[in-house]
Amino acid sequence: MKLIALQLLLWHSALWTVREATPLGPARNLPETFLLKCLEQVRKIQADVVAMQERLCATHKLCHSEELVLLRHSLGIPQVPLGRCSSQALQLTGCLGQLHGGLFLYQGLLQALAGISPELGPTLDMLQLDITDFATNIWQQMGDLGMAPGVQATQGTVPTFTSAFQRRAGGVLVASNLQSFLQLALRILRHLAEP
């Protein structure tokens, strides 16, 4: 009799674990206004990034991140993982947390680029403000849904650029990484917005 009760308990706990780990359906618990605002914010940040890339290309002739592949590793510019946001394994809490953490990291990377050039200063400032607004929007939504951790994400390790060339090359690489991150974020948000 104890064996049957134990098997039933194990079966029930396994079923509960499977239910908890099951990917969420689109937009579960996310208000449409939040998703639309996020989509608008991503598009605005993408426009800021394109403006930064164009200014770096026009002013400093640094036009392609592929030309700077060797510097990417030595400068220590990290990539932001979004594994919890894949459509097969979407976990809403983890995905929003990774989006928020990624935005926080890019905010730190952009701060490290301060002084890149006078021409880029206003664009960099606008980009930082837009990223902060987007990260705040996600954090508030997580809080509204009771999913926000007690402490906001930290920026992690942010490289130090020691020369003007490193800041400019870092700007190209950060902009390229940020653009890739935003493209993924846009796909994720569109997936979440699907009915």
PDB file of C-alpha atoms in Angstrom:
ATOM      1  CA  MET A   1       0.000   0.000   0.000  1.00  0.00           C
ATOM      2  CA  LYS A   2       2.851   2.409   0.821  1.00  0.00           C
ATOM      3  CA  LEU A   3       4.420   1.610  -2.564  1.00  0.00           C
ATOM      4  CA  ILE A   4       1.219   2.603  -4.388  1.00  0.00           C
ATOM      5  CA  ALA A   5       0.947   5.820  -2.373  1.00  0.00           C
ATOM      6  CA  LEU A   6       4.595   6.617  -3.105  1.00  0.00           C
ATOM      7  CA  GLN A   7       4.098   5.954  -6.838  1.00  0.00           C
ATOM      8  CA  LEU A   8       1.000   8.144  -6.855  1.00  0.00           C
ATOM      9  CA  LEU A   9       2.896  10.922  -5.066  1.00  0.00           C
ATOM     10  CA  LEU A  10       5.820  10.672  -7.510  1.00  0.00           C
ATOM     11  CA  TRP A  11       3.460  10.663 -10.491  1.00  0.00           C
ATOM     12  CA  HIS A  12       1.632  13.738  -9.140  1.00  0.00           C
ATOM     13  CA  SER A  13       4.877  15.634  -8.484  1.00  0.00           C
ATOM     14  CA  ALA A  14       6.183  14.720 -11.957  1.00  0.00           C
ATOM     15  CA  LEU A  15       2.941  15.957 -13.504  1.00  0.00           C
ATOM     16  CA  TRP A  16       3.187  19.199 -11.511  1.00  0.00           C
ATOM     17  CA  THR A  17       6.815  19.693 -12.637  1.00  0.00           C
ATOM     18  CA  VAL A  18       5.841  19.153 -16.278  1.00  0.00           C
ATOM     19  CA  ARG A  19       2.999  21.658 -15.960  1.00  0.00           C
ATOM     20  CA  GLU A  20       5.345  24.249 -14.428  1.00  0.00           C
ATOM     21  CA  ALA A  21       7.998  23.732 -17.134  1.00  0.00           C
ATOM     22  CA  THR A  22       5.583  23.740 -20.062  1.00  0.00           C
ATOM     23  CA  PRO A  23       6.229  26.681 -22.383  1.00  0.00           C
ATOM     24  CA  LEU A  24       3.712  29.437 -22.016  1.00  0.00           C
ATOM     25  CA  GLY A  25       1.255  30.266 -24.695  1.00  0.00           C
ATOM     26  CA  PRO A  26       1.552  33.621 -26.437  1.00  0.00           C
ATOM     27  CA  ALA A  27       1.017  36.730 -24.320  1.00  0.00           C
ATOM     28  CA  ARG A  28      -0.109  34.817 -21.261  1.00  0.00           C
ATOM     29  CA  ASN A  29      -0.622  37.436 -18.580  1.00  0.00           C
ATOM     30  CA  LEU A  30       0.850  40.233 -20.695  1.00  0.00           C
ATOM     31  CA  PRO A  31      -1.407  43.191 -21.449  1.00  0.00           C
ATOM     32  CA  GLU A  32      -1.620  44.290 -25.065  1.00  0.00           C
ATOM     33  CA  THR A  33      -0.697  47.865 -24.090  1.00  0.00           C
ATOM     34  CA  PHE A  34       2.576  46.616 -22.573  1.00  0.00           C
ATOM     35  CA  LEU A  35       3.443  44.620 -25.696  1.00  0.00           C
ATOM     36  CA  LEU A  36       2.629  47.513 -28.029  1.00  0.00           C
ATOM     37  CA  LYS A  37       4.698  49.913 -25.936  1.00  0.00           C
ATOM     38  CA  CYS A  38       7.614  47.454 -25.956  1.00  0.00           C
ATOM     39  CA  LEU A  39       7.402  47.071 -29.738  1.00  0.00           C
ATOM     40  CA  GLU A  40       7.438  50.856 -30.102  1.00  0.00           C
ATOM     41  CA  GLN A  41      10.421  51.138 -27.754  1.00  0.00           C
ATOM     42  CA  VAL A  42      12.391  48.489 -29.663  1.00  0.00           C
ATOM     43  CA  ARG A  43      11.804  50.310 -32.943  1.00  0.00           C
ATOM     44  CA  LYS A  44      12.917  53.622 -31.385  1.00  0.00           C
ATOM     45  CA  ILE A  45      16.100  52.070 -29.980  1.00  0.00           C
ATOM     46  CA  GLN A  46      16.806  50.387 -33.332  1.00  0.00           C
ATOM     47  CA  ALA A  47      16.589  53.797 -35.019  1.00  0.00           C
ATOM     48  CA  ASP A  48      19.005  55.237 -32.424  1.00  0.00           C
ATOM     49  CA  VAL A  49      21.437  52.351 -33.043  1.00  0.00           C
ATOM     50  CA  VAL A  50      21.279  52.866 -36.816  1.00  0.00           C
ATOM     51  CA  ALA A  51      22.003  56.580 -36.305  1.00  0.00           C
ATOM     52  CA  MET A  52      24.998  55.682 -34.118  1.00  0.00           C
ATOM     53  CA  GLN A  53      26.284  53.190 -36.689  1.00  0.00           C
ATOM     54  CA  GLU A  54      25.899  55.731 -39.510  1.00  0.00           C
ATOM     55  CA  ARG A  55      27.772  58.415 -37.545  1.00  0.00           C
ATOM     56  CA  LEU A  56      30.592  56.005 -36.666  1.00  0.00           C
ATOM     57  CA  CYS A  57      30.873  55.043 -40.319  1.00  0.00           C
ATOM     58  CA  ALA A  58      30.732  58.595 -41.668  1.00  0.00           C
ATOM     59  CA  THR A  59      32.995  60.183 -39.051  1.00  0.00           C
ATOM     60  CA  HIS A  60      35.527  57.447 -38.253  1.00  0.00           C
ATOM     61  CA  LYS A  61      35.248  55.109 -41.258  1.00  0.00           C
ATOM     62  CA  LEU A  62      34.356  52.205 -38.964  1.00  0.00           C
ATOM     63  CA  CYS A  63      31.514  50.730 -40.932  1.00  0.00           C
ATOM     64  CA  HIS A  64      31.511  46.947 -40.466  1.00  0.00           C
ATOM     65  CA  SER A  65      31.724  44.977 -37.240  1.00  0.00           C
ATOM     66  CA  GLU A  66      33.144  42.049 -39.237  1.00  0.00           C
ATOM     67  CA  GLU A  67      36.314  44.118 -39.756  1.00  0.00           C
ATOM     68  CA  LEU A  68      36.781  44.237 -35.988  1.00  0.00           C
ATOM     69  CA  VAL A  69      36.363  40.535 -35.184  1.00  0.00           C
ATOM     70  CA  LEU A  70      39.826  40.263 -33.641  1.00  0.00           C
ATOM     71  CA  LEU A  71      39.100  43.158 -31.305  1.00  0.00           C
ATOM     72  CA  ARG A  72      35.765  41.733 -30.125  1.00  0.00           C
ATOM     73  CA  HIS A  73      37.413  39.174 -27.877  1.00  0.00           C
ATOM     74  CA  SER A  74      40.273  41.348 -26.654  1.00  0.00           C
ATOM     75  CA  LEU A  75      37.894  44.164 -25.702  1.00  0.00           C
ATOM     76  CA  GLY A  76      35.690  41.703 -23.809  1.00  0.00           C
ATOM     77  CA  ILE A  77      32.360  42.857 -25.198  1.00  0.00           C
ATOM     78  CA  PRO A  78      29.819  40.248 -24.061  1.00  0.00           C
ATOM     79  CA  GLN A  79      26.873  38.822 -25.968  1.00  0.00           C
ATOM     80  CA  VAL A  80      23.508  38.672 -24.215  1.00  0.00           C
ATOM     81  CA  PRO A  81      21.878  35.226 -24.094  1.00  0.00           C
ATOM     82  CA  LEU A  82      18.138  34.955 -24.655  1.00  0.00           C
ATOM     83  CA  GLY A  83      17.822  31.176 -24.333  1.00  0.00           C
ATOM     84  CA  ARG A  84      14.784  31.414 -22.063  1.00  0.00           C
ATOM     85  CA  CYS A  85      12.943  33.224 -24.827  1.00  0.00           C
ATOM     86  CA  SER A  86      13.078  30.585 -27.555  1.00  0.00           C
ATOM     87  CA  SER A  87       9.649  29.625 -28.824  1.00  0.00           C
ATOM     88  CA  GLN A  88      10.210  25.983 -27.826  1.00  0.00           C
ATOM     89  CA  ALA A  89      11.224  26.756 -24.247  1.00  0.00           C
ATOM     90  CA  LEU A  90       9.568  30.108 -23.591  1.00  0.00           C
ATOM     91  CA  GLN A  91       9.423  30.835 -19.895  1.00  0.00           C
ATOM     92  CA  LEU A  92       7.778  34.217 -19.432  1.00  0.00           C
ATOM     93  CA  THR A  93       9.511  35.112 -16.168  1.00  0.00           C
ATOM     94  CA  GLY A  94      12.925  33.989 -17.371  1.00  0.00           C
ATOM     95  CA  CYS A  95      12.485  35.619 -20.771  1.00  0.00           C
ATOM     96  CA  LEU A  96      11.457  39.000 -19.360  1.00  0.00           C
ATOM     97  CA  GLY A  97      14.315  38.703 -16.875  1.00  0.00           C
ATOM     98  CA  GLN A  98      16.813  38.035 -19.672  1.00  0.00           C
ATOM     99  CA  LEU A  99      15.467  40.940 -21.728  1.00  0.00           C
ATOM    100  CA  HIS A 100      15.737  43.238 -18.710  1.00  0.00           C
ATOM    101  CA  GLY A 101      19.222  41.972 -17.841  1.00  0.00           C
ATOM    102  CA  GLY A 102      20.364  42.412 -21.433  1.00  0.00           C
ATOM    103  CA  LEU A 103      19.107  45.981 -21.554  1.00  0.00           C
ATOM    104  CA  PHE A 104      20.862  46.702 -18.263  1.00  0.00           C
ATOM    105  CA  LEU A 105      24.119  45.289 -19.685  1.00  0.00           C
ATOM    106  CA  TYR A 106      23.830  47.408 -22.833  1.00  0.00           C
ATOM    107  CA  GLN A 107      23.187  50.447 -20.681  1.00  0.00           C
ATOM    108  CA  GLY A 108      26.524  49.781 -18.951  1.00  0.00           C
ATOM    109  CA  LEU A 109      28.310  49.185 -22.259  1.00  0.00           C
ATOM    110  CA  LEU A 110      26.996  52.474 -23.611  1.00  0.00           C
ATOM    111  CA  GLN A 111      28.154  54.273 -20.451  1.00  0.00           C
ATOM    112  CA  ALA A 112      31.620  52.802 -21.031  1.00  0.00           C
ATOM    113  CA  LEU A 113      31.607  54.451 -24.471  1.00  0.00           C
ATOM    114  CA  ALA A 114      31.204  57.939 -22.947  1.00  0.00           C
ATOM    115  CA  GLY A 115      33.494  60.405 -24.671  1.00  0.00           C
ATOM    116  CA  ILE A 116      33.564  58.376 -27.898  1.00  0.00           C
ATOM    117  CA  SER A 117      33.335  61.608 -29.927  1.00  0.00           C
ATOM    118  CA  PRO A 118      31.483  64.928 -29.670  1.00  0.00           C
ATOM    119  CA  GLU A 119      29.419  64.054 -32.757  1.00  0.00           C
ATOM    120  CA  LEU A 120      28.087  60.886 -31.123  1.00  0.00           C
ATOM    121  CA  GLY A 121      27.433  62.312 -27.652  1.00  0.00           C
ATOM    122  CA  PRO A 122      23.768  63.291 -28.203  1.00  0.00           C
ATOM    123  CA  THR A 123      22.989  59.995 -30.009  1.00  0.00           C
ATOM    124  CA  LEU A 124      24.630  57.993 -27.216  1.00  0.00           C
ATOM    125  CA  ASP A 125      22.701  59.945 -24.555  1.00  0.00           C
ATOM    126  CA  MET A 126      19.382  59.356 -26.349  1.00  0.00           C
ATOM    127  CA  LEU A 127      20.168  55.671 -26.759  1.00  0.00           C
ATOM    128  CA  GLN A 128      20.909  55.301 -23.046  1.00  0.00           C
ATOM    129  CA  LEU A 129      17.654  57.047 -22.110  1.00  0.00           C
ATOM    130  CA  ASP A 130      15.601  54.892 -24.472  1.00  0.00           C
ATOM    131  CA  ILE A 131      17.203  51.696 -23.170  1.00  0.00           C
ATOM    132  CA  THR A 132      16.583  52.801 -19.581  1.00  0.00           C
ATOM    133  CA  ASP A 133      12.911  53.469 -20.400  1.00  0.00           C
ATOM    134  CA  PHE A 134      12.547  50.054 -22.048  1.00  0.00           C
ATOM    135  CA  ALA A 135      14.243  48.258 -19.129  1.00  0.00           C
ATOM    136  CA  THR A 136      12.043  50.150 -16.656  1.00  0.00           C
ATOM    137  CA  ASN A 137       8.922  49.214 -18.623  1.00  0.00           C
ATOM    138  CA  ILE A 138       9.848  45.530 -18.496  1.00  0.00           C
ATOM    139  CA  TRP A 139      10.734  45.715 -14.785  1.00  0.00           C
ATOM    140  CA  GLN A 140       7.418  47.395 -13.947  1.00  0.00           C
ATOM    141  CA  GLN A 141       5.480  44.784 -15.916  1.00  0.00           C
ATOM    142  CA  MET A 142       7.331  42.002 -14.112  1.00  0.00           C
ATOM    143  CA  GLY A 143       6.410  43.692 -10.827  1.00  0.00           C
ATOM    144  CA  ASP A 144       2.765  44.040 -11.880  1.00  0.00           C
ATOM    145  CA  LEU A 145       2.686  40.315 -12.618  1.00  0.00           C
ATOM    146  CA  GLY A 146       4.434  39.458  -9.346  1.00  0.00           C
ATOM    147  CA  MET A 147       7.457  38.129 -11.237  1.00  0.00           C
ATOM    148  CA  ALA A 148      10.104  40.740 -10.452  1.00  0.00           C
ATOM    149  CA  PRO A 149      12.967  39.542  -8.283  1.00  0.00           C
ATOM    150  CA  GLY A 150      13.696  41.563  -5.161  1.00  0.00           C
ATOM    151  CA  VAL A 151      16.768  43.167  -6.715  1.00  0.00           C
ATOM    152  CA  GLN A 152      17.229  44.495 -10.238  1.00  0.00           C
ATOM    153  CA  ALA A 153      19.868  42.940 -12.453  1.00  0.00           C
ATOM    154  CA  THR A 154      23.418  44.221 -12.266  1.00  0.00           C
ATOM    155  CA  GLN A 155      25.410  45.260 -15.289  1.00  0.00           C
ATOM    156  CA  GLY A 156      28.002  42.535 -14.852  1.00  0.00           C
ATOM    157  CA  THR A 157      31.468  42.968 -16.285  1.00  0.00           C
ATOM    158  CA  VAL A 158      31.691  45.970 -18.556  1.00  0.00           C
ATOM    159  CA  PRO A 159      34.920  46.492 -20.497  1.00  0.00           C
ATOM    160  CA  THR A 160      37.090  49.536 -20.024  1.00  0.00           C
ATOM    161  CA  PHE A 161      38.068  51.235 -23.240  1.00  0.00           C
ATOM    162  CA  THR A 162      41.511  52.789 -22.767  1.00  0.00           C
ATOM    163  CA  SER A 163      41.913  54.647 -26.065  1.00  0.00           C
ATOM    164  CA  ALA A 164      39.804  56.648 -28.470  1.00  0.00           C
ATOM    165  CA  PHE A 165      40.162  53.906 -31.085  1.00  0.00           C
ATOM    166  CA  GLN A 166      39.014  51.228 -28.609  1.00  0.00           C
ATOM    167  CA  ARG A 167      35.944  53.345 -27.746  1.00  0.00           C
ATOM    168  CA  ARG A 168      35.129  53.809 -31.430  1.00  0.00           C
ATOM    169  CA  ALA A 169      35.715  50.159 -32.302  1.00  0.00           C
ATOM    170  CA  GLY A 170      33.799  49.207 -29.155  1.00  0.00           C
ATOM    171  CA  GLY A 171      30.977  51.468 -30.320  1.00  0.00           C
ATOM    172  CA  VAL A 172      30.741  49.595 -33.617  1.00  0.00           C
ATOM    173  CA  LEU A 173      30.787  46.213 -31.849  1.00  0.00           C
ATOM    174  CA  VAL A 174      28.324  47.235 -29.127  1.00  0.00           C
ATOM    175  CA  ALA A 175      25.980  48.715 -31.747  1.00  0.00           C
ATOM    176  CA  SER A 176      26.188  45.516 -33.807  1.00  0.00           C
ATOM    177  CA  ASN A 177      25.501  43.307 -30.765  1.00  0.00           C
ATOM    178  CA  LEU A 178      22.702  45.598 -29.604  1.00  0.00           C
ATOM    179  CA  GLN A 179      21.112  45.512 -33.056  1.00  0.00           C
ATOM    180  CA  SER A 180      21.145  41.671 -32.990  1.00  0.00           C
ATOM    181  CA  PHE A 181      19.717  41.692 -29.455  1.00  0.00           C
ATOM    182  CA  LEU A 182      16.937  44.062 -30.528  1.00  0.00           C
ATOM    183  CA  GLN A 183      16.066  41.957 -33.566  1.00  0.00           C
ATOM    184  CA  LEU A 184      15.633  38.948 -31.270  1.00  0.00           C
ATOM    185  CA  ALA A 185      13.656  41.029 -28.780  1.00  0.00           C
ATOM    186  CA  LEU A 186      11.383  42.209 -31.581  1.00  0.00           C
ATOM    187  CA  ARG A 187      10.728  38.613 -32.718  1.00  0.00           C
ATOM    188  CA  ILE A 188      10.021  37.570 -29.129  1.00  0.00           C
ATOM    189  CA  LEU A 189       7.607  40.457 -28.567  1.00  0.00           C
ATOM    190  CA  ARG A 190       5.812  39.759 -31.843  1.00  0.00           C
ATOM    191  CA  HIS A 191       5.490  36.103 -30.808  1.00  0.00           C
ATOM    192  CA  LEU A 192       4.074  37.152 -27.434  1.00  0.00           C
ATOM    193  CA  ALA A 193       1.641  39.521 -29.139  1.00  0.00           C
ATOM    194  CA  GLU A 194       0.205  36.787 -31.377  1.00  0.00           C
ATOM    195  CA  PRO A 195      -3.392  35.868 -30.476  1.00  0.00           C
TER     196      PRO A 195
END
